[in-house]
CSV table of C-alpha atoms and ligand atoms in Angstrom, one decimal:
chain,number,residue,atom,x,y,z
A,1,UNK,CA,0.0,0.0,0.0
A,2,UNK,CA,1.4,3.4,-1.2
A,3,UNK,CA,0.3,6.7,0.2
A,4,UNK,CA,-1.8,9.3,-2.1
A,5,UNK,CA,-3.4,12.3,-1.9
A,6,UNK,CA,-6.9,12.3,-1.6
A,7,UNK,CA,-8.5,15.7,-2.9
A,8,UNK,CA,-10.5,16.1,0.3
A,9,UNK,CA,-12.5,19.3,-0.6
A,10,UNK,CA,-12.2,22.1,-3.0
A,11,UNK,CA,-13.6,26.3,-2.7
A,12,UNK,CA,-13.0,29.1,-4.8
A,13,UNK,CA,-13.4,33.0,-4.4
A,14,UNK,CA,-14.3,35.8,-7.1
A,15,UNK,CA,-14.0,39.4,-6.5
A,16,UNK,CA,-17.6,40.8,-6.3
A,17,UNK,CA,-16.7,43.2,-9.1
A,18,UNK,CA,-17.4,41.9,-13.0
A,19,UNK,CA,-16.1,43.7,-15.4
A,20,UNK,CA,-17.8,43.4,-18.8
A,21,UNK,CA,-15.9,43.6,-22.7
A,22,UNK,CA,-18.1,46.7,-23.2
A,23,UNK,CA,-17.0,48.6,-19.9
A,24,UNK,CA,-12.7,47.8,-20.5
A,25,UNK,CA,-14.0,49.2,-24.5
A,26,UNK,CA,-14.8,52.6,-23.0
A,27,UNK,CA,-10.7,53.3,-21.9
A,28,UNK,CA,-9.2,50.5,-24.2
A,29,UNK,CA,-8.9,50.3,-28.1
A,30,UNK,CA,-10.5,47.1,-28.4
A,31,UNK,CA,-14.3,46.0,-28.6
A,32,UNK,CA,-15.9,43.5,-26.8
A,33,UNK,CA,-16.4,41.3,-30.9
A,34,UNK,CA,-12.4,41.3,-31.1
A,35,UNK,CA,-12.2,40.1,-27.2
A,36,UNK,CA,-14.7,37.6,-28.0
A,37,UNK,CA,-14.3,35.9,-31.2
A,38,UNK,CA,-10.3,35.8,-30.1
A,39,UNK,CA,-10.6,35.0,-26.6
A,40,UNK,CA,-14.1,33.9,-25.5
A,41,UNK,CA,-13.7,35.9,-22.6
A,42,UNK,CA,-17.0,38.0,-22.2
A,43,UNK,CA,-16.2,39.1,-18.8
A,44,UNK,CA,-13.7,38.9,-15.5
A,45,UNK,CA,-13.9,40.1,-11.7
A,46,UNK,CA,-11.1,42.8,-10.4
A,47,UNK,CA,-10.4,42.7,-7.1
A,48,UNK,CA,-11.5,45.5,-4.8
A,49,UNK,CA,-9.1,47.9,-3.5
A,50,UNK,CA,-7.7,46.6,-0.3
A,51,UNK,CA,-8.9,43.0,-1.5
A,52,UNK,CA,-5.7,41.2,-1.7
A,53,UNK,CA,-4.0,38.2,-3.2
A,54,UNK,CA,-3.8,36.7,0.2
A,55,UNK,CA,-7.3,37.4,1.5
A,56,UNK,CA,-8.8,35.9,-1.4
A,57,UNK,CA,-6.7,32.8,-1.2
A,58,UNK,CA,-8.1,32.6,2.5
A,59,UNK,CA,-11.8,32.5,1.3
A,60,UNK,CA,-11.0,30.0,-0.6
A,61,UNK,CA,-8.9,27.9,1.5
A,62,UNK,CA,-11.5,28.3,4.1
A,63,UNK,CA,-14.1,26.8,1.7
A,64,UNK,CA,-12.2,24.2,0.6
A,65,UNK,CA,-11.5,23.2,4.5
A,66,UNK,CA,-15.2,23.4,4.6
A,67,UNK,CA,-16.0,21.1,2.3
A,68,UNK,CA,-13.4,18.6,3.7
A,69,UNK,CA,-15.5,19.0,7.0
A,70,UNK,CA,-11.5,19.8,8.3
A,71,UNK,CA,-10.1,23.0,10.3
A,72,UNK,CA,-7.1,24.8,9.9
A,73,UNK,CA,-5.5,23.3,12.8
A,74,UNK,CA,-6.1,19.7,11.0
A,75,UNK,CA,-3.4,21.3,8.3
A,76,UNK,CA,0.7,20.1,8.1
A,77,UNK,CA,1.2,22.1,5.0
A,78,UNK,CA,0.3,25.3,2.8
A,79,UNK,CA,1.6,25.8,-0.9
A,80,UNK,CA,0.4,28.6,-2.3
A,81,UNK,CA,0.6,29.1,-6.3
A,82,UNK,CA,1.0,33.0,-7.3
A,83,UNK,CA,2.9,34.8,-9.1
A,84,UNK,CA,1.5,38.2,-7.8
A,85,UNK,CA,1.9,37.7,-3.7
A,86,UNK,CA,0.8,40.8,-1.5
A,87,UNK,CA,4.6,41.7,-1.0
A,88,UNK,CA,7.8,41.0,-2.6
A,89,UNK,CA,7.7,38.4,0.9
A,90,UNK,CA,7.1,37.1,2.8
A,91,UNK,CA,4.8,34.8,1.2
A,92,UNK,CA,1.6,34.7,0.4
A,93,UNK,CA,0.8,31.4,2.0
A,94,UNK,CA,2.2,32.4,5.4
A,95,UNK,CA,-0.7,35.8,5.3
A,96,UNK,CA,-3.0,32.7,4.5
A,97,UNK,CA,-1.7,30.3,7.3
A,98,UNK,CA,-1.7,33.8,9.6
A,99,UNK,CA,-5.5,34.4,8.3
A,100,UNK,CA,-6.9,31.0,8.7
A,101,UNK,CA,-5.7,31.1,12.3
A,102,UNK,CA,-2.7,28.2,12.0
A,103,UNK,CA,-0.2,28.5,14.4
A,104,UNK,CA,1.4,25.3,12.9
A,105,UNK,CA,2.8,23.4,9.8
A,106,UNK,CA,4.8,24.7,7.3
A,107,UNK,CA,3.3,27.4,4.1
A,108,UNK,CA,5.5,28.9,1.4
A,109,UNK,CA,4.7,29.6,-2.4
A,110,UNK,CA,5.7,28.5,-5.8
A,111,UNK,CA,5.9,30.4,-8.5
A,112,UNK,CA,5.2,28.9,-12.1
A,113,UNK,CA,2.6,31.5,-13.2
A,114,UNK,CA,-0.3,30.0,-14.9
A,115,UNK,CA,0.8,26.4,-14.4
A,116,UNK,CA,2.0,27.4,-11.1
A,117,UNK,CA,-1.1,25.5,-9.6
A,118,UNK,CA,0.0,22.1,-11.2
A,119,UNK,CA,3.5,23.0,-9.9
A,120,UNK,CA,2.0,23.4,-6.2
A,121,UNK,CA,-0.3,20.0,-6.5
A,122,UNK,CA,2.6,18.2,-7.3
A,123,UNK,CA,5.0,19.6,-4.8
A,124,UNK,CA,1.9,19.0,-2.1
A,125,UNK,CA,1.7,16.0,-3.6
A,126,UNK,CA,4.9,14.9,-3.1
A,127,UNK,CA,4.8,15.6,0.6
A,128,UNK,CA,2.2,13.1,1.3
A,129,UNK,CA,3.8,10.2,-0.4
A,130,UNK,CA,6.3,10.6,0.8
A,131,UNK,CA,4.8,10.8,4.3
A,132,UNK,CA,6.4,14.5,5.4
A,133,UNK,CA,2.9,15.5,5.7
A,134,UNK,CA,-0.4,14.2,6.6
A,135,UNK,CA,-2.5,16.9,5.0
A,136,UNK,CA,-2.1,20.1,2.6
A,137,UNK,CA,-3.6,23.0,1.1
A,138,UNK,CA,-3.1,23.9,-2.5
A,139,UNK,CA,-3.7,27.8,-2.9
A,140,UNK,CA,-3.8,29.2,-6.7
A,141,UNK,CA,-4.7,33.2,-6.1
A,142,UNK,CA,-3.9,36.3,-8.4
A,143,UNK,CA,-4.2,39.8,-8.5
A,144,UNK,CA,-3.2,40.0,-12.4
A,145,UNK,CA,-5.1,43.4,-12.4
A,146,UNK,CA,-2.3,45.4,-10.5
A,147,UNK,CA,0.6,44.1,-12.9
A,148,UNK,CA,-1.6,44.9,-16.3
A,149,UNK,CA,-0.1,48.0,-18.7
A,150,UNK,CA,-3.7,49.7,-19.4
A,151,UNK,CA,-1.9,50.8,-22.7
A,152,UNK,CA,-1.1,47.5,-24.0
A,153,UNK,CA,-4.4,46.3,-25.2
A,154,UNK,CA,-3.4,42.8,-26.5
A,155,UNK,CA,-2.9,41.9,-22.6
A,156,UNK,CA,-5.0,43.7,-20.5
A,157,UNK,CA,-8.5,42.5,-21.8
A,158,UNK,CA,-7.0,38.9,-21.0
A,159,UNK,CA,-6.7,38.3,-17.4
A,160,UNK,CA,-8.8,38.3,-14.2
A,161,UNK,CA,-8.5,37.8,-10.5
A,162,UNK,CA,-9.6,35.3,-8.3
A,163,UNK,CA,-8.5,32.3,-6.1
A,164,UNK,CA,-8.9,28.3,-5.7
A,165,UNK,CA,-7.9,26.1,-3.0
A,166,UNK,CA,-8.0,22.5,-2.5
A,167,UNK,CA,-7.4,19.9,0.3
A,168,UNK,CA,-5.1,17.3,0.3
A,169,UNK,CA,-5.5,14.2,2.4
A,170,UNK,CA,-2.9,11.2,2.4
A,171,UNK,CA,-4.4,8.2,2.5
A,172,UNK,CA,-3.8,4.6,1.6
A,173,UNK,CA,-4.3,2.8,-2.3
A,174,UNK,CA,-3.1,0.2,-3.8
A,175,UNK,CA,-0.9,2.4,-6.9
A,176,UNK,CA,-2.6,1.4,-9.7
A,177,UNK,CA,-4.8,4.0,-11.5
A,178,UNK,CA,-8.2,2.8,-10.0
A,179,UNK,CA,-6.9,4.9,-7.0
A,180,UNK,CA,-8.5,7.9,-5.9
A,181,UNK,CA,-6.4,11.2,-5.2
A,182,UNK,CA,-3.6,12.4,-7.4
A,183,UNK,CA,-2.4,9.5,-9.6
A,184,UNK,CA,0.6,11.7,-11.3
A,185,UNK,CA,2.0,15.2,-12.4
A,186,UNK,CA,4.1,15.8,-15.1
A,187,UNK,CA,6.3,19.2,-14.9
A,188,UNK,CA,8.6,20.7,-17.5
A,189,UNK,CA,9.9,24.4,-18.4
A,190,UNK,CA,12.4,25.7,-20.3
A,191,UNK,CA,13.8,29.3,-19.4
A,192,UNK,CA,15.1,30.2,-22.9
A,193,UNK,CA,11.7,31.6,-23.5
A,194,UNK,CA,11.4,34.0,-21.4
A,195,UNK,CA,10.8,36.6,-23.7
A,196,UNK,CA,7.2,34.9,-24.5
A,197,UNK,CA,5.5,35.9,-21.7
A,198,UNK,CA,7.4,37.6,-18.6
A,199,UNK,CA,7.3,41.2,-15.8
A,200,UNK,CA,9.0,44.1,-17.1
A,201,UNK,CA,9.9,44.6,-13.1
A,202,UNK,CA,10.9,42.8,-10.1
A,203,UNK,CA,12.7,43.8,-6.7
A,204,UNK,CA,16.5,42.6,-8.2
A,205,UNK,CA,16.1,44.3,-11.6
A,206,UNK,CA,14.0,47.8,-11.5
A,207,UNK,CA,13.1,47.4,-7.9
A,208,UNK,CA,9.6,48.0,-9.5
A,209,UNK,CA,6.7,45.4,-9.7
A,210,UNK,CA,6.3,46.0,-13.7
A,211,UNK,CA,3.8,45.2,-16.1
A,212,UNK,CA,3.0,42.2,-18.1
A,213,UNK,CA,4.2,41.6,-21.2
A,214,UNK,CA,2.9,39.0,-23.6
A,215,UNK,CA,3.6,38.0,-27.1
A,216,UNK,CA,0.3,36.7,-27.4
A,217,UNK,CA,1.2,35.1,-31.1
A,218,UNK,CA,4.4,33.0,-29.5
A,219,UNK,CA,2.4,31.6,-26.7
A,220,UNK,CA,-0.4,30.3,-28.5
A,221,UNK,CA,2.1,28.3,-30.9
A,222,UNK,CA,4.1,26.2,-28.2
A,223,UNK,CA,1.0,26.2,-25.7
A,224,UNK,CA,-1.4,23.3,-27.9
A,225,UNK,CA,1.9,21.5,-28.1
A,226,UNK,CA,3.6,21.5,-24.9
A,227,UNK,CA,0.3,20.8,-23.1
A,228,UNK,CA,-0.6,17.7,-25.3
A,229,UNK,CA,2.8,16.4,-24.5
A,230,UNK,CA,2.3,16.8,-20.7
A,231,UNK,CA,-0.9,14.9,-20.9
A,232,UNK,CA,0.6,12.5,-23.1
A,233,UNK,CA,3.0,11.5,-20.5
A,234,UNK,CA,0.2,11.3,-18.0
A,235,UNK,CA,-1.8,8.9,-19.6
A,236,UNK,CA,1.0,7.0,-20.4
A,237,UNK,CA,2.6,6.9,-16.9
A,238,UNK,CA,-0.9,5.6,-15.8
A,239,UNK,CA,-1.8,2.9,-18.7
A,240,UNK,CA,-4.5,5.3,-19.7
A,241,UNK,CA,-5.9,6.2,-23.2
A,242,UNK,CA,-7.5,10.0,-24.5
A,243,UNK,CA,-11.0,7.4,-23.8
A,244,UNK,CA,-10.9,6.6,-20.2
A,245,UNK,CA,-10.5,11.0,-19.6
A,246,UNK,CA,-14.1,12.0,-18.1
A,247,UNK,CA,-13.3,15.7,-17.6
A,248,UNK,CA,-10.7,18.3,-19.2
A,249,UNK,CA,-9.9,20.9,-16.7
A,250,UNK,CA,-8.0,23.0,-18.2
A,251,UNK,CA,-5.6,26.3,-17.8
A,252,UNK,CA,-8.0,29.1,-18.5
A,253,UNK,CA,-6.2,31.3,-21.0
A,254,UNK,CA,-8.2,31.3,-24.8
A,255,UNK,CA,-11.1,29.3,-25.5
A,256,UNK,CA,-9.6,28.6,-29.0
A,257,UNK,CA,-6.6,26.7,-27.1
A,258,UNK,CA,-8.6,25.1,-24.8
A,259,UNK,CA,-11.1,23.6,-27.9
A,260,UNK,CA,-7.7,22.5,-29.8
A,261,UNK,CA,-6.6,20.4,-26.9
A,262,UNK,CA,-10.2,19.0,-27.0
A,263,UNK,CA,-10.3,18.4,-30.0
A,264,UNK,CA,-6.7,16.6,-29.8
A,265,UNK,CA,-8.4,14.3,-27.0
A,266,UNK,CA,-11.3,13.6,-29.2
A,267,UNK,CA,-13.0,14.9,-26.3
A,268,UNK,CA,-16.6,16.2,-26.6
A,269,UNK,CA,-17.1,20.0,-25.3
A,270,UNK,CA,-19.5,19.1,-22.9
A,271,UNK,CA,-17.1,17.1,-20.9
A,272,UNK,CA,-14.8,20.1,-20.8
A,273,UNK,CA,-15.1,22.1,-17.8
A,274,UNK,CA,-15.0,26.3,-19.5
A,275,UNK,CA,-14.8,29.0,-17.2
A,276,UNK,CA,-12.5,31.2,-19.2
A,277,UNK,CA,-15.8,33.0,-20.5
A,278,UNK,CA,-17.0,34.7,-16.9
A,279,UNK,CA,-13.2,34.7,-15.5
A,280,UNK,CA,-10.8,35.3,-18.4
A,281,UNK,CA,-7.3,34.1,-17.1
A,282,UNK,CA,-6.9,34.1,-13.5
A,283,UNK,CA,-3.1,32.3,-13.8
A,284,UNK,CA,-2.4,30.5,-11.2
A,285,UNK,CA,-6.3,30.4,-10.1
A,286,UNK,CA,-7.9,29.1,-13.1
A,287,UNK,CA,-8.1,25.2,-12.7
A,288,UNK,CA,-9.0,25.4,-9.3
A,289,UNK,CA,-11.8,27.4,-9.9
A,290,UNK,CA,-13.2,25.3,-12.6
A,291,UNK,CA,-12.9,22.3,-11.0
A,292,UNK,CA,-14.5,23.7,-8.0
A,293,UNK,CA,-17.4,25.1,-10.1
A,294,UNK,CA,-17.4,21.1,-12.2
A,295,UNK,CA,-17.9,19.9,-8.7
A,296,UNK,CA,-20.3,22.2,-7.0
A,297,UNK,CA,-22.9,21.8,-9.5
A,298,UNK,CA,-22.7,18.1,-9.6
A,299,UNK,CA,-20.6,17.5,-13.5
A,300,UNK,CA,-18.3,15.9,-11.3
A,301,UNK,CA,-18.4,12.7,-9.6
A,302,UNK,CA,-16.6,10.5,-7.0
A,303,UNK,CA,-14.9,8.0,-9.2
A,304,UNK,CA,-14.4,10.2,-12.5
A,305,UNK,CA,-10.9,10.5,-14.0
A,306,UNK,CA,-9.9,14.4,-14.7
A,307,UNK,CA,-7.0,15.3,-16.5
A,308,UNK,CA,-5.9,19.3,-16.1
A,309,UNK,CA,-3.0,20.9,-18.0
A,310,UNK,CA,-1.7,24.2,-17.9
A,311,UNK,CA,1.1,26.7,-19.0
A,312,UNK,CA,2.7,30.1,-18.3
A,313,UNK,CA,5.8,31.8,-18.1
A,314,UNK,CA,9.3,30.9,-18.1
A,315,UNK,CA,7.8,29.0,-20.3
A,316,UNK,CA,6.6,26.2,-17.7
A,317,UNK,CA,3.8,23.8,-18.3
A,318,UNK,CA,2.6,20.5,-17.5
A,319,UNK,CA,-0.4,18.2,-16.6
A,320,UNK,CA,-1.9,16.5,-13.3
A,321,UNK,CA,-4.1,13.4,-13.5
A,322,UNK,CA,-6.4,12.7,-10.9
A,323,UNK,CA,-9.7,10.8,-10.0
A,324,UNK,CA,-11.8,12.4,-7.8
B,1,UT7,O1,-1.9,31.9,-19.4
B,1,UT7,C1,-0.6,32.1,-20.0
B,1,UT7,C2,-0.7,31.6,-21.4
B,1,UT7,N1,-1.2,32.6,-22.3
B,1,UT7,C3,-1.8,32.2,-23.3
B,1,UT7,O2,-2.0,31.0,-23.5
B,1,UT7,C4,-2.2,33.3,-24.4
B,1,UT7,C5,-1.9,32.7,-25.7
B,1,UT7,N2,-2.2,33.7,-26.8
B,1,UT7,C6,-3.5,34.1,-27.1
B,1,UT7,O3,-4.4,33.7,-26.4
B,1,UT7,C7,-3.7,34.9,-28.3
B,1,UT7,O4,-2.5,35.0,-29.1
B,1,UT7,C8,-4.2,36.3,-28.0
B,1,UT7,C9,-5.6,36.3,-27.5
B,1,UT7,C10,-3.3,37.0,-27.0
B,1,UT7,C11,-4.1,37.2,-29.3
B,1,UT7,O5,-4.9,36.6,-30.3
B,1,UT7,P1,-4.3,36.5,-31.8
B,1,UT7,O6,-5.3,35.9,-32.6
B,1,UT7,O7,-3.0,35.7,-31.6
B,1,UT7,O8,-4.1,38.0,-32.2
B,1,UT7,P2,-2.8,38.8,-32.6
B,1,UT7,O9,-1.9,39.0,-31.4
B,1,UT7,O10,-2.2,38.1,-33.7
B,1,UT7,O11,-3.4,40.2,-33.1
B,1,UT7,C12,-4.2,40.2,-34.2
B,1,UT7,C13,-4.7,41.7,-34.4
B,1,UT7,C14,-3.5,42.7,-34.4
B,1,UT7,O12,-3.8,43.7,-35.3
B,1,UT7,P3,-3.1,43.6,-36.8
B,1,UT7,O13,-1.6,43.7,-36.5
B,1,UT7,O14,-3.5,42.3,-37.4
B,1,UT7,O15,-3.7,44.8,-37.5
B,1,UT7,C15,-3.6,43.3,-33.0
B,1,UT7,O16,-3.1,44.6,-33.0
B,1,UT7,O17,-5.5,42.1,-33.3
B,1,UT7,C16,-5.1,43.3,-32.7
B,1,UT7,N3,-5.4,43.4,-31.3
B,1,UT7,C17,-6.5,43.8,-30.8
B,1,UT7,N4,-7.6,44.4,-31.4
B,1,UT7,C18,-8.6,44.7,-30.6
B,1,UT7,C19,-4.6,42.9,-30.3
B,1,UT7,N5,-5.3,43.0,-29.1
B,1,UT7,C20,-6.5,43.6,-29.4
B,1,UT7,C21,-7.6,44.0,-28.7
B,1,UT7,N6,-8.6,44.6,-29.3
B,1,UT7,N7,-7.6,43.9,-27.3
């Protein structure tokens, strides 16, 4: 019998505020057809001022822990996935760990931008096989709104705030893929693109926090293939085919990549979980927040087999398998 992590309970938080296509088209060149028909984003939520990366991460840890039936205090670990913390540090998982009242375990962040929550799940992950911890909490929050250039209008319509959580719980299977919890993650990067997709600021270079800056074009091309590979390697590593997949959950970034990988998976849209629409790209927040939404209203089921992949800067990608 091996240890695995048992996805105990999930939550997510919005920001109250939406923020339509037509209202960014009043101080943006751009139109809410173009954001659409290139995107599918038709709205996101900006967070409120004062309403930080780390208090939204708390509402949703604290829903997650809900849903679990858990407390904080039941906690050994918090990895929190964000690539825009409150402050430069400490991190934004020890705010969380102060805000949900801990006074134990061990919280830091990783940083892999938008596949920085697949980077967190495996590292969490990780810890409960290999029996260092009991039971975690996988954060993804973002406050992309404060590091958008309102001039630069092939970014700024694309991103969003908001903040997923999930609980981990080790518990015994027997290792094959019939096991519930987190059955694999697959990681890769490769720095030479940093140019792609990067912040013209940071506290070694400008001592500024910067802006983002995208080429949107560059992206797109390596994301349909880097992501396949990733889940590739997951169904491989698992003795699993494109077939036996009962829900994508995937990196929130353009509809039009999410419905190539689909497609690639012969996957029909309905069992792809979408929330890119109503949230744009929330980075690091994105697949928690779908699969929290593909759970809440019932798509999901105990048993099902859901593949998420996801990629961001650096370029770093990769995929998670799990069955729920
Ligand atoms: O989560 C991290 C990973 N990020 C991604 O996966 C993002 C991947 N990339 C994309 O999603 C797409 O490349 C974008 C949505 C960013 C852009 O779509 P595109 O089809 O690649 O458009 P483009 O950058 O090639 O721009 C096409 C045209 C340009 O005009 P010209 O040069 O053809 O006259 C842009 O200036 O669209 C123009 N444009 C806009 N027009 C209206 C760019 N942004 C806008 C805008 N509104 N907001």
């Amino acid at each position: 019998m091996l240890w695995r992590s048992l996805v105990a309970g999930c939550g997510g938080y919005l920001p109250a505020r939406v923020v339509t296509n037509a209202e960014l088209a009043k101080t943006v060149d751009t139109s809410d057809e173009w954001i659409q028909q290139r995107t599918g984003i038709q709205e996101r939520r900006f967070a409120a001022e004062g309403e930080l990366t780390s208090s939204m991460g708390t509402r949703a840890a604290q829903a997650a822990l809900d849903m679990a039936g858990m407390r904080a205090e039941d906690i050994d670990l918090i990895v929190c996935a964000t690539s825009t913390p409150d402050e430069t540090f400490p991190s934004a998982a020890t705010r969380i760990q102060a805000q949900l009242g801990m006074e134990r375990g061990a919280a830091f962040d990783v940083q892999a931008v938008c596949a920085g929550f697949v980077f967190g799940l495996s590292v969490a992950d990780n810890f409960l096989r290999l029996g260092q911890a009991k039971t975690a909490l996988v954060v993804g929050a973002e406050t992309f709104s404060r590091i958008l250039d309102w001039d630069d209008r092939s970014t700024c319509v694309l991103f969003g705030d908001g903040a997923g959580a999930v609980v981990l719980r080790a518990e015994k299977g027997n290792g094959s893929n019939s096991d519930s919890g987190v059955l694999s993650t697959h990681l890769y990067s490769d720095g030479r693109h940093h140019d792609a997709l990067y912040v013209d600021g940071g506290p070694s270079s400008t001592g500024t926090v910067g802006h983002l800056r995208m080429e949107g074009r560059e992206v797109f091309r390596h994301a349909v293939v880097r992501m396949s590979e990733a889940i590739d390697a997951a169904l491989e590593a698992n003795g699993l085919t494109p077939g036996d997949i009962d829900w994508l959950v995937p990196h929130q970034a353009n509809l039009r990549i999410i419905e190539a990988m689909a497609r690639r998976l012969n996957l029909p849209r309905d069992r792809v979980v979408v929330t890119v629409d109503r949230h744009a790209n929330t980075s690091a927040a994105s697949i928690p927040l779908a699969l929290c939404e593909a759970v809440a209203d019932g798509r999901v089921q105990r048993g099902d087999l859901i593949m998420t992949e996801a990629m961001g800067g650096g370029f770093t990608w990769g995929s998670a398998l799990l069955r729920w």
